[in-house]
Amino acid sequence: MGIFKNWTRFEIGWLLTFTFINIYLFFAWSDSLLGFISSISGMLCVVLVAKGKIANYYFGIVQTLTYAYIAYGYGLYGEVMLNALFYFPVQFIGIYLWKKNKTEQGVKGEDVMVKSLTKTGWFYTLLSILILTIGYGFFLKYLGGNLVWTDSATNVLSIAAQILMLKRYTEQWLLWISVNVLSIFLWLGALISQGGNDVSMLVMWSAFLVNSIYGYVNWRKLSIKQIQEAA
């Protein structure tokens, strides 16, 4: 298949590792089928993003809908709104924008040209994240949600990272790293306080964390190679 062209052994290895972990949890811990589907589609999505592949958005469509449904059951309303009202429609926007900005250079099989934020861009990005996190946190508290401040931070950071992703900025990965760390604590707290058998959510976010670190490294290398080939 075209989407798996030019994969490294590391990329294939870690994807298979986390896939087998999810399969084990599904049978050994009676994990939910929806959690299993969400976790697998989510991992495929983020791996393809790290590879700069447009196909990531197709798996993202599946992951956002299933994840929103699961999060609703745990009272994580910020996660529900983020995925159902933002992530889901954004997948279609991403397909359009990435196809519009495809590269013809074919560096390691990646599909799109990447960019980097300026210092001014970083300033406005971080300022916006701070203001929106505080405001959204009070809104989630008003709704009676659980773990509202962590929920708010993960949501605002996710939106900022997604916007940078749509615009093909390498720095999106630094925000995704923060999102993934916070999300691990968010789901750990939710599972401990409320019970439930969606352990695959912890596995999924752990896989996302590994991938976001790799994605940042890969996009930095990709940016350098694209600049060199364009020269």
GROMACS .gro file of C-alpha atoms in nm:
model
  231
    1MET     CA    1   0.000   0.000   0.000
    2GLY     CA    2   0.117   0.353  -0.079
    3ILE     CA    3   0.071   0.487   0.274
    4PHE     CA    4   0.329   0.239   0.408
    5LYS     CA    5   0.594   0.319   0.148
    6ASN     CA    6   0.941   0.410   0.283
    7TRP     CA    7   0.871   0.320   0.648
    8THR     CA    8   1.173   0.264   0.873
    9ARG     CA    9   1.215  -0.044   1.091
   10PHE     CA   10   1.163   0.170   1.400
   11GLU     CA   11   0.831   0.303   1.273
   12ILE     CA   12   0.701  -0.043   1.187
   13GLY     CA   13   0.839  -0.191   1.508
   14TRP     CA   14   0.682   0.050   1.753
   15LEU     CA   15   0.349   0.049   1.571
   16LEU     CA   16   0.335  -0.332   1.587
   17THR     CA   17   0.440  -0.326   1.953
   18PHE     CA   18   0.159  -0.098   2.064
   19THR     CA   19  -0.089  -0.281   1.840
   20PHE     CA   20  -0.008  -0.612   2.011
   21ILE     CA   21  -0.033  -0.445   2.353
   22ASN     CA   22  -0.384  -0.325   2.265
   23ILE     CA   23  -0.484  -0.669   2.141
   24TYR     CA   24  -0.355  -0.823   2.466
   25LEU     CA   25  -0.547  -0.573   2.682
   26PHE     CA   26  -0.862  -0.628   2.479
   27PHE     CA   27  -0.866  -1.001   2.559
   28ALA     CA   28  -0.685  -1.015   2.895
   29TRP     CA   29  -0.856  -0.719   3.066
   30SER     CA   30  -1.191  -0.729   2.885
   31ASP     CA   31  -1.124  -0.391   2.730
   32SER     CA   32  -1.410  -0.233   2.538
   33LEU     CA   33  -1.430  -0.290   2.162
   34LEU     CA   34  -1.485   0.080   2.102
   35GLY     CA   35  -1.175   0.164   2.306
   36PHE     CA   36  -0.975  -0.086   2.103
   37ILE     CA   37  -1.094   0.063   1.771
   38SER     CA   38  -1.027   0.418   1.892
   39SER     CA   39  -0.678   0.332   2.014
   40ILE     CA   40  -0.572   0.147   1.697
   41SER     CA   41  -0.710   0.411   1.459
   42GLY     CA   42  -0.554   0.684   1.671
   43MET     CA   43  -0.210   0.523   1.658
   44LEU     CA   44  -0.230   0.481   1.281
   45CYS     CA   45  -0.334   0.844   1.252
   46VAL     CA   46  -0.045   0.990   1.454
   47VAL     CA   47   0.216   0.764   1.295
   48LEU     CA   48   0.107   0.883   0.951
   49VAL     CA   49   0.121   1.245   1.069
   50ALA     CA   50   0.480   1.191   1.181
   51LYS     CA   51   0.549   1.053   0.834
   52GLY     CA   52   0.387   1.358   0.674
   53LYS     CA   53   0.121   1.138   0.512
   54ILE     CA   54  -0.218   1.281   0.412
   55ALA     CA   55  -0.380   0.943   0.486
   56ASN     CA   56  -0.355   1.023   0.860
   57TYR     CA   57  -0.679   1.217   0.835
   58TYR     CA   58  -0.884   0.916   0.726
   59PHE     CA   59  -0.792   0.727   1.043
   60GLY     CA   60  -0.843   1.050   1.236
   61ILE     CA   61  -1.209   1.056   1.133
   62VAL     CA   62  -1.264   0.717   1.298
   63GLN     CA   63  -1.061   0.800   1.607
   64THR     CA   64  -1.227   1.134   1.685
   65LEU     CA   65  -1.581   0.995   1.677
   66THR     CA   66  -1.508   0.685   1.885
   67TYR     CA   67  -1.296   0.875   2.136
   68ALA     CA   68  -1.565   1.143   2.187
   69TYR     CA   69  -1.819   0.873   2.271
   70ILE     CA   70  -1.586   0.708   2.524
   71ALA     CA   71  -1.490   1.040   2.689
   72TYR     CA   72  -1.859   1.127   2.732
   73GLY     CA   73  -1.906   0.819   2.948
   74TYR     CA   74  -1.636   0.946   3.186
   75GLY     CA   75  -1.771   1.301   3.211
   76LEU     CA   76  -1.471   1.448   3.027
   77TYR     CA   77  -1.686   1.701   2.846
   78GLY     CA   78  -1.393   1.905   2.724
   79GLU     CA   79  -1.257   1.599   2.545
   80VAL     CA   80  -1.603   1.530   2.399
   81MET     CA   81  -1.645   1.880   2.258
   82LEU     CA   82  -1.287   1.893   2.135
   83ASN     CA   83  -1.319   1.571   1.936
   84ALA     CA   84  -1.680   1.593   1.814
   85LEU     CA   85  -1.700   1.965   1.742
   86PHE     CA   86  -1.340   2.045   1.646
   87TYR     CA   87  -1.123   1.745   1.560
   88PHE     CA   88  -1.384   1.566   1.349
   89PRO     CA   89  -1.459   1.850   1.101
   90VAL     CA   90  -1.091   1.953   1.102
   91GLN     CA   91  -0.998   1.616   0.950
   92PHE     CA   92  -1.172   1.715   0.626
   93ILE     CA   93  -1.006   2.059   0.630
   94GLY     CA   94  -0.670   1.889   0.680
   95ILE     CA   95  -0.723   1.661   0.380
   96TYR     CA   96  -0.791   1.966   0.163
   97LEU     CA   97  -0.503   2.182   0.292
   98TRP     CA   98  -0.239   1.907   0.284
   99LYS     CA   99  -0.337   1.801  -0.067
  100LYS     CA  100  -0.312   2.166  -0.169
  101ASN     CA  101   0.044   2.186  -0.029
  102LYS     CA  102   0.189   1.856  -0.147
  103THR     CA  103   0.560   1.838  -0.214
  104GLU     CA  104   0.702   1.709  -0.538
  105GLN     CA  105   1.041   1.639  -0.380
  106GLY     CA  106   0.944   1.304  -0.228
  107VAL     CA  107   1.179   1.319   0.072
  108LYS     CA  108   1.154   0.970   0.226
  109GLY     CA  109   0.803   0.945   0.084
  110GLU     CA  110   0.656   1.233   0.286
  111ASP     CA  111   0.370   1.417   0.120
  112VAL     CA  112   0.390   1.780   0.234
  113MET     CA  113   0.627   2.073   0.274
  114VAL     CA  114   0.691   2.171   0.637
  115LYS     CA  115   0.753   2.509   0.806
  116SER     CA  116   0.888   2.653   1.134
  117LEU     CA  117   0.746   2.912   1.376
  118THR     CA  118   0.915   3.248   1.431
  119LYS     CA  119   0.979   3.390   1.779
  120THR     CA  120   0.682   3.622   1.735
  121GLY     CA  121   0.467   3.327   1.634
  122TRP     CA  122   0.571   3.140   1.949
  123PHE     CA  123   0.487   3.441   2.170
  124TYR     CA  124   0.131   3.479   2.041
  125THR     CA  125   0.078   3.103   2.044
  126LEU     CA  126   0.177   3.063   2.410
  127LEU     CA  127  -0.014   3.375   2.519
  128SER     CA  128  -0.331   3.250   2.350
  129ILE     CA  129  -0.292   2.907   2.512
  130LEU     CA  130  -0.262   3.061   2.861
  131ILE     CA  131  -0.566   3.287   2.827
  132LEU     CA  132  -0.789   3.023   2.669
  133THR     CA  133  -0.690   2.754   2.922
  134ILE     CA  134  -0.802   2.974   3.212
  135GLY     CA  135  -1.127   3.077   3.043
  136TYR     CA  136  -1.221   2.728   2.926
  137GLY     CA  137  -1.136   2.580   3.266
  138PHE     CA  138  -1.399   2.799   3.435
  139PHE     CA  139  -1.650   2.699   3.165
  140LEU     CA  140  -1.591   2.327   3.224
  141LYS     CA  141  -1.619   2.384   3.599
  142TYR     CA  142  -1.957   2.549   3.538
  143LEU     CA  143  -2.068   2.240   3.342
  144GLY     CA  144  -1.975   2.018   3.636
  145GLY     CA  145  -1.703   1.828   3.452
  146ASN     CA  146  -1.428   1.619   3.610
  147LEU     CA  147  -1.058   1.716   3.631
  148VAL     CA  148  -1.150   2.046   3.467
  149TRP     CA  149  -0.810   2.219   3.467
  150THR     CA  150  -0.624   1.926   3.317
  151ASP     CA  151  -0.914   1.877   3.076
  152SER     CA  152  -0.899   2.245   2.979
  153ALA     CA  153  -0.522   2.247   2.929
  154THR     CA  154  -0.526   1.935   2.710
  155ASN     CA  155  -0.808   2.076   2.500
  156VAL     CA  156  -0.655   2.419   2.441
  157LEU     CA  157  -0.310   2.273   2.371
  158SER     CA  158  -0.469   2.022   2.134
  159ILE     CA  159  -0.648   2.292   1.937
  160ALA     CA  160  -0.329   2.498   1.910
  161ALA     CA  161  -0.131   2.192   1.803
  162GLN     CA  162  -0.397   2.096   1.548
  163ILE     CA  163  -0.390   2.444   1.394
  164LEU     CA  164  -0.011   2.427   1.367
  165MET     CA  165  -0.049   2.082   1.213
  166LEU     CA  166  -0.292   2.210   0.950
  167LYS     CA  167  -0.040   2.482   0.865
  168ARG     CA  168   0.241   2.222   0.860
  169TYR     CA  169   0.456   2.373   1.138
  170THR     CA  170   0.720   2.147   1.292
  171GLU     CA  171   0.661   2.299   1.637
  172GLN     CA  172   0.320   2.133   1.654
  173TRP     CA  173   0.502   1.831   1.797
  174LEU     CA  174   0.623   2.019   2.106
  175LEU     CA  175   0.260   2.099   2.186
  176TRP     CA  176   0.153   1.741   2.114
  177ILE     CA  177   0.415   1.617   2.362
  178SER     CA  178   0.257   1.838   2.630
  179VAL     CA  179  -0.092   1.721   2.534
  180ASN     CA  180   0.004   1.356   2.552
  181VAL     CA  181   0.168   1.385   2.895
  182LEU     CA  182  -0.134   1.569   3.037
  183SER     CA  183  -0.376   1.324   2.875
  184ILE     CA  184  -0.200   1.027   3.037
  185PHE     CA  185  -0.257   1.186   3.380
  186LEU     CA  186  -0.613   1.282   3.281
  187TRP     CA  187  -0.714   0.925   3.194
  188LEU     CA  188  -0.518   0.777   3.481
  189GLY     CA  189  -0.715   0.997   3.718
  190ALA     CA  190  -1.045   0.918   3.546
  191LEU     CA  191  -0.989   0.541   3.554
  192ILE     CA  192  -0.878   0.544   3.919
  193SER     CA  193  -1.165   0.764   4.040
  194GLN     CA  194  -1.445   0.615   3.828
  195GLY     CA  195  -1.328   0.266   3.739
  196GLY     CA  196  -1.394   0.138   3.390
  197ASN     CA  197  -1.210  -0.096   3.156
  198ASP     CA  198  -1.085   0.147   2.892
  199VAL     CA  199  -0.718   0.089   2.976
  200SER     CA  200  -0.650   0.114   2.603
  201MET     CA  201  -0.688   0.490   2.642
  202LEU     CA  202  -0.372   0.496   2.855
  203VAL     CA  203  -0.193   0.277   2.603
  204MET     CA  204  -0.310   0.502   2.319
  205TRP     CA  205  -0.184   0.822   2.484
  206SER     CA  206   0.145   0.654   2.574
  207ALA     CA  207   0.184   0.555   2.211
  208PHE     CA  208   0.098   0.912   2.110
  209LEU     CA  209   0.374   1.042   2.339
  210VAL     CA  210   0.636   0.815   2.183
  211ASN     CA  211   0.517   0.914   1.838
  212SER     CA  212   0.513   1.289   1.911
  213ILE     CA  213   0.878   1.277   2.018
  214TYR     CA  214   0.964   1.084   1.702
  215GLY     CA  215   0.745   1.317   1.494
  216TYR     CA  216   0.936   1.622   1.612
  217VAL     CA  217   1.271   1.464   1.529
  218ASN     CA  218   1.147   1.340   1.190
  219TRP     CA  219   0.992   1.675   1.089
  220ARG     CA  220   1.309   1.862   1.187
  221LYS     CA  221   1.510   1.631   0.962
  222LEU     CA  222   1.247   1.659   0.691
  223SER     CA  223   1.261   2.040   0.703
  224ILE     CA  224   1.640   2.039   0.661
  225LYS     CA  225   1.625   1.791   0.370
  226GLN     CA  226   1.353   1.986   0.191
  227ILE     CA  227   1.555   2.307   0.222
  228GLN     CA  228   1.866   2.132   0.090
  229GLU     CA  229   1.681   1.979  -0.206
  230ALA     CA  230   1.513   2.311  -0.288
  231ALA     CA  231   1.851   2.490  -0.296
   0.00000   0.00000   0.00000
